[in-house]
mmCIF file of C-alpha atoms in Angstrom:
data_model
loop_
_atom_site.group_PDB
_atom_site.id
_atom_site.type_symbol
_atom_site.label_atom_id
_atom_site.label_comp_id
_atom_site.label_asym_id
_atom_site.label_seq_id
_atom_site.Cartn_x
_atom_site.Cartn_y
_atom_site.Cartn_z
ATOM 1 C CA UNK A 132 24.704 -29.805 40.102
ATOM 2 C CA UNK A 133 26.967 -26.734 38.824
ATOM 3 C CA UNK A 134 27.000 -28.509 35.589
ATOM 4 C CA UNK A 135 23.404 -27.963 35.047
ATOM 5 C CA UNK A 136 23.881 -24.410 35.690
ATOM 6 C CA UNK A 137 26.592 -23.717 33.175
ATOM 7 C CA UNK A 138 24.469 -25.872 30.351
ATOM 8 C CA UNK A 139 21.460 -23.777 30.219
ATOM 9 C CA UNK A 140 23.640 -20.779 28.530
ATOM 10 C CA UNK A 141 22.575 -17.931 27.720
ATOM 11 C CA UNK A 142 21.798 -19.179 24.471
ATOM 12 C CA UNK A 143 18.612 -17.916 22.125
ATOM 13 C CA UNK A 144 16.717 -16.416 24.941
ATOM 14 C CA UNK A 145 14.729 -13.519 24.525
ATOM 15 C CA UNK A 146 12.110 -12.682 21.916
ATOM 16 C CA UNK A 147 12.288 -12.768 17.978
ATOM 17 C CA UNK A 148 13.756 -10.222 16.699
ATOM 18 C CA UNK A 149 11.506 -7.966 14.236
ATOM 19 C CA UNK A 150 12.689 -8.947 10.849
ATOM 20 C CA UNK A 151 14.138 -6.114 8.787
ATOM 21 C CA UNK A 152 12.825 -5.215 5.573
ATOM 22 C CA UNK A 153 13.740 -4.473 2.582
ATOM 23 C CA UNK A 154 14.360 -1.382 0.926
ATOM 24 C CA UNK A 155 14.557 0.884 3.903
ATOM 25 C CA UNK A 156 16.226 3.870 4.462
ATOM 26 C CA UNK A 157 19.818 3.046 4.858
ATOM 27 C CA UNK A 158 19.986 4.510 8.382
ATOM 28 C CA UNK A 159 16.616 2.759 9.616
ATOM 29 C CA UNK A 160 14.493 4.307 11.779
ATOM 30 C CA UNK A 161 14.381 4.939 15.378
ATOM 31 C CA UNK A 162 15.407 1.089 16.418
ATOM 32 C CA UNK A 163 14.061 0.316 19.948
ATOM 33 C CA UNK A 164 17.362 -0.912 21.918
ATOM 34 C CA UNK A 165 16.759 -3.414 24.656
ATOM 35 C CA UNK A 166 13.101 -2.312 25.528
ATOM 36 C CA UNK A 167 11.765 -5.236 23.294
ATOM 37 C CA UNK A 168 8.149 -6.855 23.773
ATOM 38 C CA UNK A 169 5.621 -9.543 22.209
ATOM 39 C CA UNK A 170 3.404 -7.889 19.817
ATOM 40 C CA UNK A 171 -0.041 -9.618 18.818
ATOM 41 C CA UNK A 172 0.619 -10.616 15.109
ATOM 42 C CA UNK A 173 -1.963 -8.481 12.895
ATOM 43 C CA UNK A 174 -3.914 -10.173 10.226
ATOM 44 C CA UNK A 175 -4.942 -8.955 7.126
ATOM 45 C CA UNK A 176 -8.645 -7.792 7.415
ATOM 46 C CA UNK A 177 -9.196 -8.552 3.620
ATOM 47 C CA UNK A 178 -7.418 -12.137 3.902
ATOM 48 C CA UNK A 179 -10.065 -13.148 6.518
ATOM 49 C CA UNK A 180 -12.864 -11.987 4.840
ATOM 50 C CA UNK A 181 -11.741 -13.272 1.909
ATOM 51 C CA UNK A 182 -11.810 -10.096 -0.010
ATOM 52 C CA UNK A 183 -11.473 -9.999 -3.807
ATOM 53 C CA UNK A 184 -12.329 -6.394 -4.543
ATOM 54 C CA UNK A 185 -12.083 -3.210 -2.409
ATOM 55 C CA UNK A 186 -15.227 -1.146 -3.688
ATOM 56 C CA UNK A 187 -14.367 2.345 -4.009
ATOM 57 C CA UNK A 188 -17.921 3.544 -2.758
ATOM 58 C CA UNK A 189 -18.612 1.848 0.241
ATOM 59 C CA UNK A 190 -16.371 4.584 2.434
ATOM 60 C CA UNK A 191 -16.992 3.357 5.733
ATOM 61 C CA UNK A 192 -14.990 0.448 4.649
ATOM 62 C CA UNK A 193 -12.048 2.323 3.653
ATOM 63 C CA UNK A 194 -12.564 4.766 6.714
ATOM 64 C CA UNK A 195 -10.560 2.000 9.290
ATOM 65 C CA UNK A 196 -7.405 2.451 7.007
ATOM 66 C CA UNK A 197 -7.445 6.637 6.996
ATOM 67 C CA UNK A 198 -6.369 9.013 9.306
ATOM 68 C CA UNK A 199 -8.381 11.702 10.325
ATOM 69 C CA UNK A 200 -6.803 14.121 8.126
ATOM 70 C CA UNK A 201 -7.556 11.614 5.353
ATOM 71 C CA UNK A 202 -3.642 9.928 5.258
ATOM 72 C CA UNK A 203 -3.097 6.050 4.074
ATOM 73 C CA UNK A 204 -2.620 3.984 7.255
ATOM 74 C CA UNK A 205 0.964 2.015 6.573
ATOM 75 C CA UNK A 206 0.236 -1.530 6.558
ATOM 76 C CA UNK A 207 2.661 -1.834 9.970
ATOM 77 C CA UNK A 208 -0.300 -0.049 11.302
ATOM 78 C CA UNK A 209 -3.227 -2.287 9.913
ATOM 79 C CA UNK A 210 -1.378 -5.309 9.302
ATOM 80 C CA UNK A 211 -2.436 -5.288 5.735
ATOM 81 C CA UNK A 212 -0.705 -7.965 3.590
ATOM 82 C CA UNK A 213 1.025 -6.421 0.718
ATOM 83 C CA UNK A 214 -1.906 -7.361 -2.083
ATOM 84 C CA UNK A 215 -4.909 -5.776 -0.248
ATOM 85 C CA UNK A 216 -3.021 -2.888 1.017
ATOM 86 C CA UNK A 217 -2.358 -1.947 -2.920
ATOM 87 C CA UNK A 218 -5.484 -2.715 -4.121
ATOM 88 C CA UNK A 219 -6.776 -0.475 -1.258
ATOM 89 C CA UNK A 220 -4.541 2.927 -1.816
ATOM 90 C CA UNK A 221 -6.709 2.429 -5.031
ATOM 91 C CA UNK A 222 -9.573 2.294 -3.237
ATOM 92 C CA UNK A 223 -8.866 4.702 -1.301
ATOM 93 C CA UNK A 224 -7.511 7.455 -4.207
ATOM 94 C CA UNK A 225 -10.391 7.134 -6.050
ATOM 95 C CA UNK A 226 -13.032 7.740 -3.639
ATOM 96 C CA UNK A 227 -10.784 11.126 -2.997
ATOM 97 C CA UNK A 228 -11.130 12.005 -6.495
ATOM 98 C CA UNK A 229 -15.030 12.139 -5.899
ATOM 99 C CA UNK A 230 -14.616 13.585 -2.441
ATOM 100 C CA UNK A 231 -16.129 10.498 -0.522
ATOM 101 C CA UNK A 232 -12.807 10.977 1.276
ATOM 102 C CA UNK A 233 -10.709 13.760 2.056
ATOM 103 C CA UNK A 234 -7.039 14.130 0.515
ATOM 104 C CA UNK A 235 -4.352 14.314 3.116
ATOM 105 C CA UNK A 236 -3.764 17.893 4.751
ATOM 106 C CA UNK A 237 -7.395 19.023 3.888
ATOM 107 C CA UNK A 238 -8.946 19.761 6.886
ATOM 108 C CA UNK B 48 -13.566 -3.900 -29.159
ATOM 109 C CA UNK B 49 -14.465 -6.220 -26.713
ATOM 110 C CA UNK B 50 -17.386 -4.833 -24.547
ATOM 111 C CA UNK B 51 -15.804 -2.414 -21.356
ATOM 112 C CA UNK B 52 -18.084 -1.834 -17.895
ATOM 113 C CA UNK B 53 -17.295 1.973 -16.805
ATOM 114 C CA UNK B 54 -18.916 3.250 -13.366
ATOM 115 C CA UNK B 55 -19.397 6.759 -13.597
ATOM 116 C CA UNK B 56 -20.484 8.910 -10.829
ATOM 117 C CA UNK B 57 -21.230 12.539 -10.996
ATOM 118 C CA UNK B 58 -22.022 15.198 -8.200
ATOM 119 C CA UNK B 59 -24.528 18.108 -8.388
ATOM 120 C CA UNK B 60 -24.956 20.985 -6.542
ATOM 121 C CA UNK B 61 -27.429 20.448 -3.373
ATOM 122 C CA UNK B 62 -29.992 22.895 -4.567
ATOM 123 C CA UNK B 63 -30.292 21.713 -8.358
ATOM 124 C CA UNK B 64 -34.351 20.650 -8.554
ATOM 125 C CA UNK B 65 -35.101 16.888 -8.895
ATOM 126 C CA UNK B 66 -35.806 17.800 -12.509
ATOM 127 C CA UNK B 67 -32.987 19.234 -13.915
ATOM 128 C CA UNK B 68 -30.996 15.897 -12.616
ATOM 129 C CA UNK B 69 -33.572 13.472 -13.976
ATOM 130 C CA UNK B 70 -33.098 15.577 -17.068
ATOM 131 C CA UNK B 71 -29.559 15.343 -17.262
ATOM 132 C CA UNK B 72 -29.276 11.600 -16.589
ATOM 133 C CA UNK B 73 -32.002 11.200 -19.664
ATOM 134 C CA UNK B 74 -29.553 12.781 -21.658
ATOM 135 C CA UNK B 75 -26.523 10.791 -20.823
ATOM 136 C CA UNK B 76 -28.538 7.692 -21.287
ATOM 137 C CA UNK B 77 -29.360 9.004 -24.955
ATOM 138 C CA UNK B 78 -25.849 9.811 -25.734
ATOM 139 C CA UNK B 79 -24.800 6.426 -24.619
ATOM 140 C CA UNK B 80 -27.401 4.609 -26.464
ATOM 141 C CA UNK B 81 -26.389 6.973 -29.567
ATOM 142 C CA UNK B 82 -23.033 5.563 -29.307
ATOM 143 C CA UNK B 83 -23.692 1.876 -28.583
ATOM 144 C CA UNK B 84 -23.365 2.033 -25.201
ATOM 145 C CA UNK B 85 -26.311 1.309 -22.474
ATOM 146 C CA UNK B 86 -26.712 1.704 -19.060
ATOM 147 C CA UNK B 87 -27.166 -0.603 -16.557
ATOM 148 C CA UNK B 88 -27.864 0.752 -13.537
ATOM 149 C CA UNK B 89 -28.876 4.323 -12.205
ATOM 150 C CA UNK B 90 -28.721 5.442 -8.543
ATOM 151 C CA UNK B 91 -29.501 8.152 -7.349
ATOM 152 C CA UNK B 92 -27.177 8.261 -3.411
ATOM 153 C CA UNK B 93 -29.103 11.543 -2.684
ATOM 154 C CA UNK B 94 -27.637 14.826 -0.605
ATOM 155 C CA UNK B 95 -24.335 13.615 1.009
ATOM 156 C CA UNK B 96 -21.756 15.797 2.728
ATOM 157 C CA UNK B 97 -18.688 15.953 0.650
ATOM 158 C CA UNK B 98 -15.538 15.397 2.141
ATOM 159 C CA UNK B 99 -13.712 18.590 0.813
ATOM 160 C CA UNK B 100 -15.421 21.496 -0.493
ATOM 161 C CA UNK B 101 -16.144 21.405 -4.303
ATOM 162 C CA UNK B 102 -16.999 24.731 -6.290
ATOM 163 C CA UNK B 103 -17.346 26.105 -2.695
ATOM 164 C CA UNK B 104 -20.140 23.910 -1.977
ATOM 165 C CA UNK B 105 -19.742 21.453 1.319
ATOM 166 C CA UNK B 106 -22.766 18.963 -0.069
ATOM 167 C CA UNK B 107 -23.615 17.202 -3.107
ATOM 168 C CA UNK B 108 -25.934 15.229 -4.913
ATOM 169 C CA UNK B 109 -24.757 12.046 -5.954
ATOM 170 C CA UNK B 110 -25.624 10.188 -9.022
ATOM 171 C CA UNK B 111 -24.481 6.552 -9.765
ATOM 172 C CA UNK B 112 -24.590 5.147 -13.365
ATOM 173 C CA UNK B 113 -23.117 1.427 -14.515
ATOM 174 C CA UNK B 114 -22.332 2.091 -18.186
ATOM 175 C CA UNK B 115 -21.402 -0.902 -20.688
ATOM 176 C CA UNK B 116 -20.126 -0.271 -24.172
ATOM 177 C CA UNK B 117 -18.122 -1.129 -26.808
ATOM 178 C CA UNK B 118 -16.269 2.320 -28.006
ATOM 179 C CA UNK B 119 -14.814 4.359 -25.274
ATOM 180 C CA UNK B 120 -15.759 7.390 -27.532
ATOM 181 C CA UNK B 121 -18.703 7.228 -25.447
ATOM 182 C CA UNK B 122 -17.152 7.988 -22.206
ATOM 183 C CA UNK B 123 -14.983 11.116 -23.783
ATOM 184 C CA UNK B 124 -19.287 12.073 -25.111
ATOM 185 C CA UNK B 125 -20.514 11.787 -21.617
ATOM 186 C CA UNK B 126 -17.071 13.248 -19.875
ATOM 187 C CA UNK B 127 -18.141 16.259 -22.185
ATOM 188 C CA UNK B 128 -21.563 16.788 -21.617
ATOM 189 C CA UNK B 129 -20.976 16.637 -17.853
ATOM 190 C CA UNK B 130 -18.404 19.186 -18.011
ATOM 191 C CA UNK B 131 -20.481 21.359 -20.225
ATOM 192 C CA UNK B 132 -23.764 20.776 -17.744
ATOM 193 C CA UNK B 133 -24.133 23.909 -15.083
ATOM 194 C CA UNK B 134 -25.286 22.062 -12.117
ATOM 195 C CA UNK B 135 -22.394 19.248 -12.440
ATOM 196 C CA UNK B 136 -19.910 20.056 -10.374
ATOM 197 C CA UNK B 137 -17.636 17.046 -10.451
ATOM 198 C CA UNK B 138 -17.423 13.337 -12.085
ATOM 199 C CA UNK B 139 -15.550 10.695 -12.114
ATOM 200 C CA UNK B 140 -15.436 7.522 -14.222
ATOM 201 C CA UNK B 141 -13.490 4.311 -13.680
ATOM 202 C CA UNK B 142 -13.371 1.290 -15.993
ATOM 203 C CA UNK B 143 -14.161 -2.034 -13.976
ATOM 204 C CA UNK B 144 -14.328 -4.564 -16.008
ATOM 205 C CA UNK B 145 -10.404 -5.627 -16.016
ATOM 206 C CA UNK B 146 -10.896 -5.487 -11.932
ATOM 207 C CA UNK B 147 -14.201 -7.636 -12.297
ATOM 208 C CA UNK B 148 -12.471 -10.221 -14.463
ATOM 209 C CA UNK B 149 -9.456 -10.502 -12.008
ATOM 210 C CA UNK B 150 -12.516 -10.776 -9.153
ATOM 211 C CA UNK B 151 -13.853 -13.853 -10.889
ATOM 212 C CA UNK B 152 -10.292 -15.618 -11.319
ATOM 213 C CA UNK B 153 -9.664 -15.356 -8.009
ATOM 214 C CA UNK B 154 -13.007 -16.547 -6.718
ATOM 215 C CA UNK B 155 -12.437 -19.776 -9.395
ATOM 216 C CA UNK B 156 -9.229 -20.921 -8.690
ATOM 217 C CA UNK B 157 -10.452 -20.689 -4.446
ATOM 218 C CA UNK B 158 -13.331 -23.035 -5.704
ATOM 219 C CA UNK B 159 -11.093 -25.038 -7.406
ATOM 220 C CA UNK B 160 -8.577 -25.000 -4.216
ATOM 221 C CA UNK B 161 -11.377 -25.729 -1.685
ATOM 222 C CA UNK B 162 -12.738 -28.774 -4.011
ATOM 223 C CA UNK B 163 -9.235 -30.449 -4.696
ATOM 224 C CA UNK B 164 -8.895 -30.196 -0.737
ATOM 225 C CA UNK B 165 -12.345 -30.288 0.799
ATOM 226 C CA UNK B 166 -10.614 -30.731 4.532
ATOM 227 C CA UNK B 167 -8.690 -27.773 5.262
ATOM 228 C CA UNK B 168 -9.783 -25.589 2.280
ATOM 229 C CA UNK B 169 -10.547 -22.779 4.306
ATOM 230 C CA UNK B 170 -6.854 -22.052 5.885
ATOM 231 C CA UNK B 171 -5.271 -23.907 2.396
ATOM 232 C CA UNK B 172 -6.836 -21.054 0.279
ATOM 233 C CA UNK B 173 -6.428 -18.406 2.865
ATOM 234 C CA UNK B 174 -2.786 -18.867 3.282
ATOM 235 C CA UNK B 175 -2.245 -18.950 -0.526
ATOM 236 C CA UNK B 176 -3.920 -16.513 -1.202
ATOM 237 C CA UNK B 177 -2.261 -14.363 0.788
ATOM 238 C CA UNK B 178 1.416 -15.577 -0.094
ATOM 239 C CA UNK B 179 0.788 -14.767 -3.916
#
């Protein structure tokens, strides 16, 4: 009966850790200590749709991935996969150039 | 020179008569056709609010144009002419067809994915597609 209790060690308990990427700043950013927590894993919008080219006209597509002040959501944010998120900051810089959307800092 | 799709957009000031951009659109047709382009399509979007002001102007009229050609002399024509054209007060022109070609290989080799595996070809070609 006390065996039982010693055999379920502390082992692997607790949730995944976040795995680090690549190419970071050396320091990392602000790493949350012990406070950790399920997060709902984010799938690509494009993936799903099966997207094969981001149109540079239709803005209220492209609206979902800019801030208000007309910043590039990171793909953390969006959950972008790494293909569509490049094809969109394309998207995205050339409807700026033909102010369909706003540059970052113009208000 | 294999045949290049541009789309080239151009933005006029709000108060410009219907006219003067009907006018100006007849002439960039004409200089495409004088250099062996032609023009595919021609939309006119209307009075939209821009999203940053342009020659102090916080609307513009927005003109659409689908341009195919051979020479890309054209575009450095019609890049002129709407620089030299009063009312045109920005334009922009992007070449598509290298993005249109990629479009179509991708769309093939999911057909070709979804017919070699006609069970789970919707989270087979997903998945892939997303890894690559």
């Amino acid at each position: 009966m006390a065996e039982e209790g010693t055999q379920q060690s502390r082992g692997p308990a607790g949730p995944p850790q976040r795995p680090r990427r690549e190419g970071g700043p050396p320091g990392g950013g602000p790493r949350r200590g012990k406070r950790q927590y399920f997060r709902k894993k984010k799938v690509c919008r494009f993936c799903v749709e099966k997207v094969d080219f981001i149109d540079y006209k239709k803005v209220e597509m492209l609206q979902p991935f800019v801030q208000d002040r007309g910043k590039i959501l990171p793909r953390r944010m969006t959950g972008t996969c790494s293909k569509h998120q490049r094809w969109l900051g394309v998207a995205i810089k050339r409807a700026r150039n033909i102010a369909l959307l706003s540059f970052a800092g113009v208000s | 020179m294999e045949e290049r799709l541009y789309d080239l957009i151009f933005i006029c000031r709000p108060d410009t008569p219907e006219e003067e951009i009907n006018k100006i659109i007849a002439t960039l047709e004409q200089a495409a056709a004088e250099r062996g382009g032609k023009v595919d399509k021609t939309e006119k979007w209307g009075t939209r609010k821009l999203a940053y002001r342009v020659a102090k102007q916080r609307e513009g009229f927005y003109v659409y144009l689908v341009l195919r050609s051979t020479q890309g002399e054209m575009i450095k024509e019609l890049e002129r002419r709407l620089k030299v054209a009063d009312p045109v007060i920005k334009y922009l022109t992007v070449r598509l067809d290298e993005e249109i070609k990629r479009q179509q290989k991708l769309v093939k080799r999911r057909e070709r994915r979804s017919a070699r595996r006609p069970r789970k070809s919707a989270g087979g070609a997903e998945q892939s597609a997303a890894a690559s």
